[in-house]
């Protein structure tokens, strides 16, 4: 349920906080429900280099990042 979602978010934040992630792939969906999980926690864009971006015919965008340094 909702508490499980926040536990997963806290886990992911910890992975980024302690630099345990070298690469990540994000999928942006063309939906807006006014809610969701914010991505701005421990993911700081200045620490990441965009390796590639692909937009699919259904509007979904795949962003591939690698950690700087």
C-alpha positions as a Markdown table, in Angstrom:
| # | Residue | x | y | z |
|---|---|---|---|---|
| 1 | Unk | 0.0 | 0.0 | 0.0 |
| 2 | Unk | 1.1 | 3.6 | 0.4 |
| 3 | Unk | 3.5 | 2.9 | 3.2 |
| 4 | Unk | 5.3 | 0.3 | 1.0 |
| 5 | Unk | 5.8 | 3.0 | -1.7 |
| 6 | Unk | 7.4 | 5.3 | 0.8 |
| 7 | Unk | 9.7 | 2.5 | 2.1 |
| 8 | Unk | 10.8 | 1.9 | -1.5 |
| 9 | Unk | 11.4 | 5.6 | -2.0 |
| 10 | Unk | 13.5 | 5.8 | 1.2 |
| 11 | Unk | 15.5 | 2.8 | 0.1 |
| 12 | Unk | 16.2 | 4.3 | -3.3 |
| 13 | Unk | 17.2 | 7.6 | -1.6 |
| 14 | Unk | 19.7 | 5.8 | 0.5 |
| 15 | Unk | 21.3 | 4.1 | -2.5 |
| 16 | Unk | 21.8 | 7.5 | -4.1 |
| 17 | Unk | 22.9 | 9.2 | -0.9 |
| 18 | Unk | 25.7 | 6.7 | -0.3 |
| 19 | Unk | 26.8 | 6.7 | -3.9 |
| 20 | Unk | 25.9 | 3.0 | -4.5 |
| 21 | Unk | 24.4 | 3.7 | -7.9 |
| 22 | Unk | 26.7 | 4.2 | -10.9 |
| 23 | Unk | 24.1 | 4.3 | -13.7 |
| 24 | Unk | 20.4 | 4.8 | -13.8 |
| 25 | Unk | 17.6 | 4.7 | -16.3 |
| 26 | Unk | 14.5 | 6.8 | -15.9 |
| 27 | Unk | 11.3 | 6.6 | -17.8 |
| 28 | Unk | 9.2 | 9.7 | -18.1 |
| 29 | Unk | 5.5 | 9.0 | -18.7 |
| 30 | Unk | 3.3 | 11.6 | -20.3 |
| 31 | Unk | 0.7 | 11.5 | -17.4 |
| 32 | Unk | -0.2 | 13.9 | -14.8 |
| 33 | Unk | -2.3 | 12.9 | -11.8 |
| 34 | Unk | -1.0 | 15.5 | -9.4 |
| 35 | Unk | 0.6 | 13.0 | -7.1 |
| 36 | Unk | 3.4 | 10.5 | -7.3 |
| 37 | Unk | 6.8 | 10.1 | -5.8 |
| 38 | Unk | 9.2 | 13.1 | -6.1 |
| 39 | Unk | 12.5 | 12.3 | -7.7 |
| 40 | Unk | 14.4 | 15.3 | -6.3 |
| 41 | Unk | 15.4 | 13.6 | -3.0 |
| 42 | Unk | 19.0 | 12.4 | -3.3 |
| 43 | Unk | 19.1 | 12.5 | -7.1 |
| 44 | Unk | 21.1 | 15.7 | -7.9 |
| 45 | Unk | 21.4 | 16.3 | -11.7 |
| 46 | Unk | 24.9 | 17.9 | -11.3 |
| 47 | Unk | 26.2 | 14.6 | -10.2 |
| 48 | Unk | 25.0 | 12.8 | -13.3 |
| 49 | Unk | 25.8 | 12.9 | -17.0 |
| 50 | Unk | 23.1 | 12.2 | -19.5 |
| 51 | Unk | 24.2 | 9.3 | -21.7 |
| 52 | Unk | 21.2 | 9.2 | -24.0 |
| 53 | Unk | 17.6 | 9.9 | -24.4 |
| 54 | Unk | 15.0 | 8.1 | -26.5 |
| 55 | Unk | 11.4 | 9.1 | -27.0 |
| 56 | Unk | 9.0 | 6.3 | -28.0 |
| 57 | Unk | 5.9 | 6.7 | -30.3 |
| 58 | Unk | 3.6 | 6.5 | -27.2 |
| 59 | Unk | 5.2 | 9.6 | -25.7 |
| 60 | Unk | 7.3 | 7.7 | -23.1 |
| 61 | Unk | 10.9 | 9.1 | -22.8 |
| 62 | Unk | 13.9 | 7.0 | -21.6 |
| 63 | Unk | 16.8 | 8.9 | -20.0 |
| 64 | Unk | 20.0 | 7.1 | -19.3 |
| 65 | Unk | 22.5 | 8.6 | -16.8 |
| 66 | Unk | 25.9 | 7.8 | -15.5 |
| 67 | Unk | 27.4 | 9.2 | -12.3 |
| 68 | Unk | 30.1 | 11.8 | -12.7 |
| 69 | Unk | 33.5 | 11.0 | -11.3 |
